[in-house]
Amino acid sequence: MDNNELKETPHIKPNGVEIAETILLPGDPYRARFIAETFLDNPVLFNDVRGMLGYTGEYKGKKVSVMGTGMGAPSMAIYSWELINVFGVKNLIRIGSCGAMQEDIKLYDLIFAMGAATNSNYAHQWNLPGQFPITASFELLEKAKKAADEKNYKVHIGNVLSSDVFYNADETATEKWAKMGILAEEMETTSLYMNAASAGVKALTILTVSDHMITHEQTTQEERQTSFTQMVEIALDIV
């Protein structure tokens, strides 16, 4: 992108390093560093403000960036808005963990968020005269499904819950959402998809199951940082 050296925000300061038009967005900045060091050629750090690490490198000859976003819709909202509207990013692929809500979904399974139910009020700012369907870019979703099929990776595609609440006072909430066919719960897709829709760019959430909200199985923090490689491979294949 031209003149990246002239652009910065209170949260992203590239110092002249290019931010690619396609970016992978893990929540954990250490996962961003792991992805850059493991999968990208010639990775260069473009951000470390507030410890939110971002890198730009190459994958199979194509420029790609990766950056942490933190936890929750507000944090994702800030970073994705700035990446889209200040730095000109066109394709945003969230790669993160989630808690499964259906018994046939297992730890480490992949989930593509075709759409997102939410308890967030993020859409309120647009003053829309109705409810907005929070959906992925079909182009990115189709490419991701093709890449997964080629690798024989098991994938679940459907709706996720993008929640503002991690510790829910309503102990019946999970059961209610599960009855509606929600595949899993996460916390960032709402603001990502809505920011993308508002700006006319593309976004997709690819998730790996780290916890099971029915069976209460879970992975470790180290596994979440370094072992969830299938979703990274798929995201990079659609760059």
GROMACS .gro file of N, CA, C and O in nm, residues 50 101 120 124 144 147 150 173 181 184 194 201:
model
   48
   50ARG      N    1   0.103  -0.144   2.270
   50ARG     CA    2   0.025  -0.216   2.371
   50ARG      C    3   0.049  -0.367   2.366
   50ARG      O    4  -0.035  -0.446   2.409
  101MET      N    5  -2.073  -2.603   2.104
  101MET     CA    6  -2.204  -2.614   2.166
  101MET      C    7  -2.282  -2.737   2.121
  101MET      O    8  -2.394  -2.758   2.168
  120SER      N    9  -2.448  -0.871   2.146
  120SER     CA   10  -2.381  -0.741   2.142
  120SER      C   11  -2.473  -0.634   2.086
  120SER      O   12  -2.559  -0.662   2.002
  124HIS      N   13  -2.593  -0.102   1.691
  124HIS     CA   14  -2.679   0.012   1.725
  124HIS      C   15  -2.629   0.142   1.664
  124HIS      O   16  -2.708   0.229   1.626
  144ALA      N   17  -1.228  -2.110   0.149
  144ALA     CA   18  -1.184  -2.183   0.269
  144ALA      C   19  -1.236  -2.326   0.268
  144ALA      O   20  -1.163  -2.420   0.304
  147ALA      N   21  -1.028  -2.525   0.024
  147ALA     CA   22  -0.895  -2.554   0.079
  147ALA      C   23  -0.902  -2.664   0.184
  147ALA      O   24  -0.816  -2.753   0.189
  150GLU      N   25  -0.953  -3.003   0.012
  150GLU     CA   26  -0.831  -3.051  -0.052
  150GLU      C   27  -0.735  -3.112   0.050
  150GLU      O   28  -0.656  -3.201   0.016
  173ALA      N   29  -2.818  -2.017   2.924
  173ALA     CA   30  -2.793  -1.952   2.795
  173ALA      C   31  -2.737  -2.049   2.692
  173ALA      O   32  -2.782  -2.051   2.576
  181GLY      N   33  -2.926  -2.443   1.710
  181GLY     CA   34  -2.828  -2.492   1.613
  181GLY      C   35  -2.697  -2.417   1.611
  181GLY      O   36  -2.615  -2.440   1.520
  184ALA      N   37  -2.096  -2.294   1.803
  184ALA     CA   38  -1.994  -2.264   1.904
  184ALA      C   39  -2.006  -2.118   1.946
  184ALA      O   40  -2.073  -2.038   1.880
  194MET      N   41  -1.939  -0.676   1.085
  194MET     CA   42  -2.013  -0.551   1.064
  194MET      C   43  -1.922  -0.441   1.013
  194MET      O   44  -1.961  -0.362   0.925
  201VAL      N   45  -1.573  -0.448   0.241
  201VAL     CA   46  -1.460  -0.539   0.226
  201VAL      C   47  -1.501  -0.678   0.273
  201VAL      O   48  -1.616  -0.701   0.312
   0.00000   0.00000   0.00000
